[in-house]
Structure formats: C-alpha cells, structure tokens
Tab-separated table of C-alpha atoms in Angstrom:
chain	number	residue	atom	x	y	z
A	1	MET	CA	5.624	54.063	-20.308
A	2	ALA	CA	3.702	53.459	-23.512
A	3	ALA	CA	-0.092	53.314	-23.482
A	4	THR	CA	0.136	49.807	-24.934
A	5	TYR	CA	2.637	47.501	-23.264
A	6	ARG	CA	4.659	45.279	-25.579
A	7	VAL	CA	4.864	41.865	-23.964
A	8	GLY	CA	7.125	38.940	-24.806
A	9	VAL	CA	7.435	35.471	-23.334
A	10	ALA	CA	10.655	33.560	-22.760
A	11	GLY	CA	10.093	29.883	-22.076
A	12	LEU	CA	6.948	27.863	-22.697
A	13	ILE	CA	7.797	24.769	-20.623
A	14	HIS	CA	6.071	25.871	-17.400
A	15	ASP	CA	2.464	24.820	-18.004
A	16	HIS	CA	1.128	27.810	-16.069
A	17	VAL	CA	2.251	29.975	-18.981
A	18	TRP	CA	-0.817	29.251	-21.101
A	19	GLY	CA	-3.199	30.715	-18.544
A	20	LEU	CA	-1.026	33.791	-18.170
A	21	LEU	CA	-0.853	34.195	-21.952
A	22	ARG	CA	-4.653	34.152	-22.047
A	23	ASN	CA	-4.614	36.945	-19.468
A	24	TRP	CA	-2.202	38.951	-21.620
A	25	ARG	CA	-4.225	38.336	-24.770
A	26	ASP	CA	-7.427	39.553	-23.119
A	27	LEU	CA	-5.913	42.560	-21.337
A	28	GLU	CA	-6.665	45.931	-22.848
A	29	GLY	CA	-3.500	47.957	-23.262
A	30	ALA	CA	-1.199	44.946	-23.673
A	31	GLU	CA	0.052	43.296	-26.855
A	32	LEU	CA	1.715	39.898	-27.091
A	33	VAL	CA	4.413	40.497	-29.671
A	34	ALA	CA	6.967	37.673	-29.471
A	35	ALA	CA	7.862	34.350	-27.863
A	36	ALA	CA	11.020	32.309	-27.458
A	37	ASP	CA	11.461	28.620	-26.692
A	38	PRO	CA	13.684	25.873	-28.138
A	39	ASN	CA	10.723	23.511	-28.707
A	40	PRO	CA	9.083	23.974	-32.170
A	41	PRO	CA	5.714	22.430	-31.135
A	42	LEU	CA	5.347	24.996	-28.354
A	43	LEU	CA	6.199	27.848	-30.709
A	44	GLU	CA	3.572	26.551	-33.100
A	45	LYS	CA	1.030	26.473	-30.260
A	46	VAL	CA	1.758	30.074	-29.280
A	47	ARG	CA	1.401	31.134	-32.927
A	48	SER	CA	-1.827	29.248	-33.606
A	49	GLU	CA	-3.606	29.827	-30.287
A	50	PHE	CA	-2.403	33.318	-29.418
A	51	GLY	CA	-1.533	34.860	-32.770
A	52	VAL	CA	2.082	35.513	-31.802
A	53	GLN	CA	3.847	35.581	-35.166
A	54	LYS	CA	7.350	36.553	-34.068
A	55	THR	CA	8.926	33.474	-32.530
A	56	TYR	CA	12.518	32.618	-31.672
A	57	SER	CA	14.323	29.503	-30.515
A	58	ASP	CA	16.520	31.516	-28.119
A	59	TYR	CA	15.433	34.208	-25.667
A	60	ARG	CA	18.614	36.162	-26.365
A	61	GLU	CA	17.574	36.683	-29.965
A	62	LEU	CA	14.118	37.766	-28.821
A	63	LEU	CA	15.613	40.415	-26.535
A	64	ASP	CA	18.046	41.547	-29.216
A	65	ARG	CA	15.382	41.961	-31.886
A	66	GLU	CA	12.313	43.083	-29.969
A	67	LYS	CA	11.824	46.180	-27.857
A	68	LEU	CA	9.710	44.940	-24.962
A	69	ASP	CA	8.111	46.667	-22.005
A	70	ILE	CA	7.451	43.384	-20.169
A	71	LEU	CA	8.919	39.901	-20.401
A	72	THR	CA	7.017	36.875	-19.112
A	73	VAL	CA	9.381	34.113	-17.977
A	74	ALA	CA	8.114	30.528	-17.875
A	75	THR	CA	11.083	28.215	-18.077
A	76	ASP	CA	12.407	25.704	-15.538
A	77	ASN	CA	13.264	27.048	-12.103
A	78	ALA	CA	17.027	26.794	-12.598
A	79	GLY	CA	16.942	28.699	-15.888
A	80	THR	CA	14.872	31.642	-14.697
A	81	ALA	CA	17.631	33.807	-13.197
A	82	GLU	CA	19.673	33.988	-16.394
A	83	ILE	CA	16.670	35.143	-18.422
A	84	VAL	CA	15.606	37.680	-15.785
A	85	GLU	CA	19.101	39.158	-15.755
A	86	ALA	CA	19.029	39.546	-19.540
A	87	ALA	CA	15.537	41.056	-19.504
A	88	ALA	CA	16.491	43.576	-16.823
A	89	ALA	CA	19.597	44.559	-18.774
A	90	ALA	CA	17.328	45.190	-21.772
A	91	GLY	CA	15.087	47.448	-19.671
A	92	ALA	CA	12.067	45.119	-19.532
A	93	HIS	CA	9.910	44.598	-16.460
A	94	VAL	CA	9.587	40.915	-15.541
A	95	ILE	CA	6.757	38.648	-14.491
A	96	SER	CA	7.991	35.138	-13.740
A	97	GLU	CA	6.117	32.001	-12.810
A	98	LYS	CA	6.301	30.559	-9.328
A	99	PRO	CA	8.469	29.618	-7.481
A	100	MET	CA	11.106	32.295	-7.847
A	101	ALA	CA	14.021	30.020	-8.751
A	102	ALA	CA	15.669	26.691	-7.960
A	103	THR	CA	18.042	28.158	-5.359
A	104	LEU	CA	18.317	31.174	-3.094
A	105	ALA	CA	21.471	32.314	-4.900
A	106	GLN	CA	19.526	32.426	-8.168
A	107	ALA	CA	16.715	34.385	-6.523
A	108	ASP	CA	19.234	36.906	-5.223
A	109	ARG	CA	20.641	37.338	-8.721
A	110	MET	CA	17.148	38.158	-9.981
A	111	VAL	CA	16.509	40.712	-7.254
A	112	GLU	CA	19.852	42.415	-7.786
A	113	ALA	CA	19.526	42.561	-11.592
A	114	CYS	CA	16.107	44.187	-11.427
A	115	ARG	CA	17.134	46.557	-8.632
A	116	ARG	CA	20.145	47.671	-10.608
A	117	ALA	CA	18.101	48.182	-13.801
A	118	ARG	CA	15.203	49.812	-11.908
A	119	VAL	CA	12.615	47.487	-13.392
A	120	GLU	CA	9.822	45.655	-11.589
A	121	LEU	CA	10.188	41.973	-10.743
A	122	MET	CA	6.950	40.151	-10.011
A	123	ILE	CA	6.491	36.452	-9.205
A	124	ASN	CA	3.133	35.157	-10.398
A	125	TRP	CA	1.715	33.035	-7.563
A	126	PRO	CA	-1.678	31.575	-8.611
A	127	THR	CA	-2.758	31.631	-4.964
A	128	ALA	CA	-2.580	35.440	-5.019
A	129	TRP	CA	-5.603	35.551	-7.368
A	130	SER	CA	-7.764	33.105	-5.397
A	131	PRO	CA	-10.913	34.913	-4.149
A	132	PRO	CA	-11.000	32.993	-0.827
A	133	ILE	CA	-7.315	33.666	-0.178
A	134	GLN	CA	-7.712	37.333	-1.107
A	135	THR	CA	-10.611	37.522	1.352
A	136	ILE	CA	-8.583	35.845	4.096
A	137	ASP	CA	-5.774	38.295	3.390
A	138	ARG	CA	-8.137	41.255	3.761
A	139	LEU	CA	-9.526	39.915	7.044
A	140	VAL	CA	-6.016	39.279	8.401
A	141	ARG	CA	-5.057	42.875	7.564
A	142	GLU	CA	-8.255	44.078	9.245
A	143	GLU	CA	-7.198	42.103	12.366
A	144	ALA	CA	-10.393	40.066	12.354
A	145	ILE	CA	-8.541	37.322	14.230
A	146	GLY	CA	-5.904	39.431	15.958
A	147	PRO	CA	-2.165	38.784	15.647
A	148	VAL	CA	-1.443	35.639	13.599
A	149	HIS	CA	0.517	32.835	15.254
A	150	LYS	CA	0.157	29.965	12.751
A	151	VAL	CA	-0.297	29.589	8.990
A	152	ARG	CA	-0.898	26.172	7.427
A	153	TYR	CA	-1.365	25.167	3.780
A	154	LEU	CA	-1.423	21.815	1.989
A	155	ALA	CA	-0.726	21.610	-1.753
A	156	ALA	CA	-1.406	18.137	-3.082
A	157	HIS	CA	-2.518	16.008	-6.015
A	158	GLN	CA	-1.663	12.613	-7.534
A	159	GLY	CA	1.443	13.953	-9.262
A	160	PRO	CA	2.271	16.219	-12.220
A	161	LYS	CA	2.198	13.451	-14.821
A	162	GLU	CA	-0.915	11.877	-13.343
A	163	ILE	CA	-2.969	15.085	-13.424
A	164	GLY	CA	-2.121	15.762	-17.067
A	165	CYS	CA	0.849	18.135	-17.045
A	166	THR	CA	2.728	18.083	-20.319
A	167	PRO	CA	6.057	16.238	-20.614
A	168	TYR	CA	7.708	19.612	-21.202
A	169	PHE	CA	6.663	20.500	-17.648
A	170	TYR	CA	6.894	17.299	-15.622
A	171	GLU	CA	10.236	16.253	-17.073
A	172	TRP	CA	11.948	19.200	-15.385
A	173	LEU	CA	9.793	18.968	-12.259
A	174	TYR	CA	11.238	15.464	-11.814
A	175	ASP	CA	14.808	16.779	-12.172
A	176	ALA	CA	16.219	17.971	-8.829
A	177	GLU	CA	18.723	20.323	-10.462
A	178	ARG	CA	16.262	22.000	-12.838
A	179	ASN	CA	13.448	22.190	-10.270
A	180	GLY	CA	15.513	22.664	-7.113
A	181	ALA	CA	14.024	19.562	-5.487
A	182	GLY	CA	10.828	17.605	-6.173
A	183	ALA	CA	7.476	18.036	-4.451
A	184	LEU	CA	9.171	20.207	-1.808
A	185	MET	CA	10.075	22.932	-4.290
A	186	ASP	CA	6.978	22.625	-6.446
A	187	TYR	CA	4.368	22.497	-3.718
A	188	CYS	CA	5.791	23.633	-0.363
A	189	CYS	CA	6.457	26.926	-2.135
A	190	TYR	CA	2.835	28.082	-1.809
A	191	ALA	CA	2.765	27.882	1.980
A	192	ALA	CA	6.266	29.351	2.161
A	193	ASP	CA	5.023	32.382	0.235
A	194	MET	CA	1.895	32.766	2.383
A	195	ALA	CA	3.897	32.476	5.584
A	196	ALA	CA	6.421	34.995	4.277
A	197	HIS	CA	3.547	37.358	3.480
A	198	TRP	CA	1.659	37.039	6.772
A	199	LEU	CA	4.514	36.298	9.185
A	200	GLY	CA	7.702	37.517	7.511
A	201	ARG	CA	11.089	35.828	7.683
A	202	PRO	CA	11.307	32.904	10.108
A	203	ALA	CA	14.131	32.267	12.509
A	204	SER	CA	14.572	28.640	11.460
A	205	VAL	CA	13.127	25.872	9.303
A	206	VAL	CA	12.767	22.140	9.837
A	207	GLY	CA	12.156	20.034	6.742
A	208	VAL	CA	11.358	16.403	6.105
A	209	MET	CA	10.923	14.814	2.699
A	210	GLY	CA	10.690	11.342	1.255
A	211	THR	CA	9.631	9.116	-1.580
A	212	LEU	CA	6.670	7.524	0.156
A	213	VAL	CA	4.657	5.985	-2.679
A	214	LYS	CA	6.330	6.285	-6.086
A	215	GLU	CA	9.006	3.560	-6.043
A	216	GLU	CA	12.275	4.411	-7.801
A	217	PHE	CA	11.074	8.006	-8.292
A	218	PRO	CA	13.989	10.406	-8.985
A	219	VAL	CA	12.874	13.035	-6.427
A	220	GLU	CA	10.799	13.178	-3.248
A	221	ASP	CA	7.043	12.793	-3.700
A	222	ASN	CA	6.096	14.237	-0.286
A	223	ALA	CA	7.545	16.947	1.950
A	224	ILE	CA	6.707	19.016	5.034
A	225	LEU	CA	8.347	22.231	6.234
A	226	LEU	CA	7.931	23.783	9.678
A	227	MET	CA	8.837	27.467	9.850
A	228	LYS	CA	9.624	28.704	13.342
A	229	TYR	CA	9.115	32.389	14.211
A	230	PRO	CA	9.606	34.034	17.612
A	231	HIS	CA	5.859	33.795	18.287
A	232	ALA	CA	4.439	31.821	15.351
A	233	PHE	CA	4.672	28.715	13.167
A	234	GLY	CA	4.269	28.262	9.440
A	235	ILE	CA	3.461	24.790	8.108
A	236	ALA	CA	3.929	23.771	4.478
A	237	GLU	CA	2.727	20.378	3.273
A	238	ALA	CA	3.348	19.031	-0.221
A	239	SER	CA	2.249	15.803	-1.843
A	240	TRP	CA	2.418	14.328	-5.318
A	241	THR	CA	0.634	11.175	-4.145
A	242	GLN	CA	-2.707	12.362	-2.776
A	243	GLN	CA	-5.731	10.483	-4.096
A	244	GLY	CA	-8.827	12.640	-3.798
A	245	GLY	CA	-9.162	15.481	-1.324
A	246	ASP	CA	-9.662	15.491	2.425
A	247	GLY	CA	-12.301	18.229	2.365
A	248	GLY	CA	-10.453	20.143	5.047
A	249	ALA	CA	-9.705	23.792	5.646
A	250	ASN	CA	-6.971	25.042	3.342
A	251	PRO	CA	-5.291	27.405	3.971
A	252	ALA	CA	-5.895	27.971	7.668
A	253	VAL	CA	-4.688	31.066	9.525
A	254	PHE	CA	-4.773	31.034	13.330
A	255	GLY	CA	-4.861	34.264	15.338
A	256	ALA	CA	-5.151	35.392	18.924
A	257	THR	CA	-8.924	35.856	18.700
A	258	GLY	CA	-10.028	33.483	15.956
A	259	THR	CA	-9.291	31.280	12.967
A	260	LEU	CA	-9.742	31.949	9.268
A	261	SER	CA	-9.848	29.199	6.680
A	262	ALA	CA	-10.944	28.446	3.152
A	263	VAL	CA	-13.364	25.538	2.859
A	264	ASN	CA	-15.010	24.601	-0.434
A	265	ASN	CA	-14.346	28.047	-1.915
A	266	ARG	CA	-15.886	29.885	1.020
A	267	VAL	CA	-14.206	31.571	3.964
A	268	ARG	CA	-14.885	30.359	7.490
A	269	LEU	CA	-14.326	32.727	10.420
A	270	ALA	CA	-14.425	30.957	13.781
A	271	ARG	CA	-14.154	32.747	17.120
A	272	THR	CA	-14.555	31.396	20.636
A	273	GLY	CA	-18.074	31.664	22.023
A	274	ARG	CA	-19.665	32.446	18.644
A	275	ASP	CA	-21.102	30.443	15.804
A	276	ALA	CA	-18.754	30.148	12.890
A	277	GLU	CA	-19.371	32.732	10.171
A	278	TRP	CA	-19.402	31.656	6.537
A	279	ILE	CA	-18.304	34.439	4.224
A	280	ASP	CA	-18.713	34.500	0.474
A	281	PRO	CA	-15.339	35.492	-1.038
A	282	ASP	CA	-14.823	39.008	-2.292
A	283	MET	CA	-14.859	39.423	-6.036
A	284	PRO	CA	-11.291	40.390	-6.971
A	285	ALA	CA	-11.119	44.089	-7.765
A	286	PRO	CA	-10.069	45.257	-11.226
A	287	GLY	CA	-6.307	45.178	-11.324
A	288	ARG	CA	-6.203	42.253	-8.873
A	289	ARG	CA	-7.748	39.472	-10.930
A	290	ASN	CA	-4.598	37.953	-12.429
A	291	GLY	CA	-0.890	38.546	-12.687
A	292	ALA	CA	-0.882	40.326	-16.033
A	293	GLU	CA	-3.552	42.778	-14.936
A	294	TYR	CA	-1.856	43.430	-11.604
A	295	LEU	CA	1.565	44.136	-13.069
A	296	VAL	CA	0.157	46.574	-15.616
A	297	SER	CA	-1.906	48.326	-12.940
A	298	CYS	CA	1.281	48.806	-10.890
A	299	LEU	CA	3.210	50.140	-13.861
A	300	ARG	CA	0.423	52.557	-14.797
A	301	SER	CA	0.068	53.895	-11.254
A	302	GLY	CA	3.729	53.849	-10.357
A	303	ALA	CA	2.974	51.659	-7.331
A	304	PRO	CA	5.396	48.845	-6.465
A	305	VAL	CA	4.388	45.205	-6.699
A	306	GLU	CA	3.338	44.221	-3.179
A	307	GLY	CA	2.109	41.269	-1.170
A	308	MET	CA	2.569	37.629	-2.124
A	309	CYS	CA	3.875	38.472	-5.596
A	310	SER	CA	6.535	40.961	-4.559
A	311	ALA	CA	10.177	40.125	-5.107
A	312	ALA	CA	10.905	40.616	-1.390
A	313	THR	CA	8.205	38.202	-0.197
A	314	SER	CA	9.033	35.684	-2.911
A	315	ARG	CA	12.713	35.893	-2.022
A	316	THR	CA	11.879	35.084	1.619
A	317	ALA	CA	9.805	32.140	0.376
A	318	GLN	CA	12.828	30.948	-1.612
A	319	GLU	CA	15.002	31.201	1.495
A	320	ILE	CA	12.473	29.114	3.428
A	321	LEU	CA	12.534	26.463	0.704
A	322	GLN	CA	16.329	26.432	0.554
A	323	ARG	CA	16.736	26.073	4.314
A	324	GLY	CA	13.945	23.501	4.458
A	325	LEU	CA	15.668	21.417	1.800
A	326	GLU	CA	18.977	21.673	3.688
A	327	SER	CA	17.206	20.634	6.896
A	328	ALA	CA	15.648	17.599	5.242
A	329	GLN	CA	19.013	16.592	3.790
A	330	GLN	CA	20.929	17.154	7.042
A	331	GLY	CA	18.309	15.897	9.473
A	332	LYS	CA	18.425	18.963	11.692
A	333	GLU	CA	16.894	22.392	12.220
A	334	VAL	CA	18.487	25.062	10.006
A	335	MET	CA	18.702	28.664	11.134
A	336	LEU	CA	18.115	31.548	8.754
C-alpha cells in the first residue's frame, strides 16, 4: 500500500461525515482527493472547508475517475450497501458511518463484497473513540468485574432536528425506508454494538417502540431493545424526546464481581464491600483516537479491524436491530 493513502468520500448527507473529514485532513499520510454527492451546497462546503477540488455528483463517476485506497461512505443507511459494493469492486478499503445499514440483508451484502474483494470494511462508531468507553473496554478485558452478565446504554436527546442536525441528515432519519426505522435504528444501534462486542450474538431480542411525544411523527421517537443471552442481558434505550440529561451512569456494564460505568466523563468501578473507585479515563493511544487514524494504522500494520468497529461485530449489531424491529412490529420475542 502507498505511503500516502488516497481517500475519497461518497455521500455527505450523514452529518458525522464532517468530523471524520477533519480527521482525514489532519492525518499524516492521508490525502483527501475527491468527494461525491448529488447536493451542490455540500460539494461546495467540502471544497471550501477541506480543499477537495475534485467533486462529482455521482459516486460511480468518482470511482471510475479516481484511483482510491480508501472510500469514506456517509450516505443514508439504505444507500450504503450499494456504494460499499462498488468501492470493494474498485479495490478500495471502506470506512462507513454508523449504523452499518438499514437492513440485515444490506449489511450482509457489504460483508460479502469486501470479503470477496479482500478489502477492509470498518464501521465508524463514535462510541469507539470515547475515552471512558475505551477505559471500560480495557477493564472488561482485564476481568476487573469478572464475567459480564448485563450491558446497558441509553442514547437520547431532544431529536435530530431539535439539536441542530442539517435537513440533509434529519430528512432521511425521519424516513423509515432510508433509515431502517426511526429512533430505534439511529440510537439503539450504539447499545447493540456494545452488547455485540462484550457479549456476542444474543439468542433472542424483544423490542418495543412508539411515538410517545411527537404527535403525527412519521417514525417512532422512542424505543427499547432487550437482548437475551444464555447468561446475560443487553439493554438498548433510544429517545428523540429527552429534555436534559438524567446524570446517570451510561454505559453501565455489570459483572460477577463488580460494575463499571461512565459518569460525567469518568469511569466508576464499584465492587461489593469496597468504596467505589473513580478512574480518570485513559488517553486514547495513537492509532486509536478516531476512525481515520485507526483504519490507516490497521492497513499499515496488516492487522484486521477489530472490536466495536469490525464488520463482524457491526453485522451482529445490525442483526440485533433487525430482530428488535421485527419484535416491536409483531409484539413478540424474536429468535436469532
């Protein structure tokens, strides 16, 4: 692989893309060379703010004209699989924004295309770069709380439009076909990915969802998924109607000998018969500070993408979301 990685971006309608583009711009050994999106204002933004002069209205033209090492995908969930398939066929490694897709079938297409082309597929979960969550992950692997039997995470805010997401983003988040659901897909996905990472593939999922606050809203504004394992539970809570925060532990990981949680950007380790320990989060190591840096570090070393951002873990998260949505629609537990 070249010393400098040529990076393109297909899709600019997932608002997370701008942070990832800043990571690419600032990463030594990477060069942002081209972008594709059908929206002229977004192409103008990527030219003016990131100096990307080669822009295209269609990702196919980008892939035809540019030789890329890596393609960043940041379109709607339902459109991701098609772009990933094209990128893999062109020999480009892929980093795509969370969640993996709108459906499990689409996620499977992505995995198969990249496997067949022998390129890396990485899903960029923002939670993977959180210092408290990285610290919790380290302590779980070190068995600081013994075997894990419950993982719980709440993702919540007032709603995409209310917190200032662009119309390019929230318009497809509010479309069940383009997003895959509503709050369930957008925000239960984080806990699904954490549970998949720490607990693996569950045996079944129970989902409930509803439009609790936003009258005449086109999709659900709240959802909860319960993942059932042989000896563990995973709990995903999503809300687009939360006003303020509850100040609680989030995420929380429960083990046989203790509990780990993130509270106000610190890590709390509680064990029976001892005072709770407050731990300052680890500083993320070089190569683990953001998605762009991590993918390049894997490509340089030849190591596979692992953990929360791996295709395998993200695919399990997608399966959890799919079965949870089916459960909520059918009103019954769905087996995996």
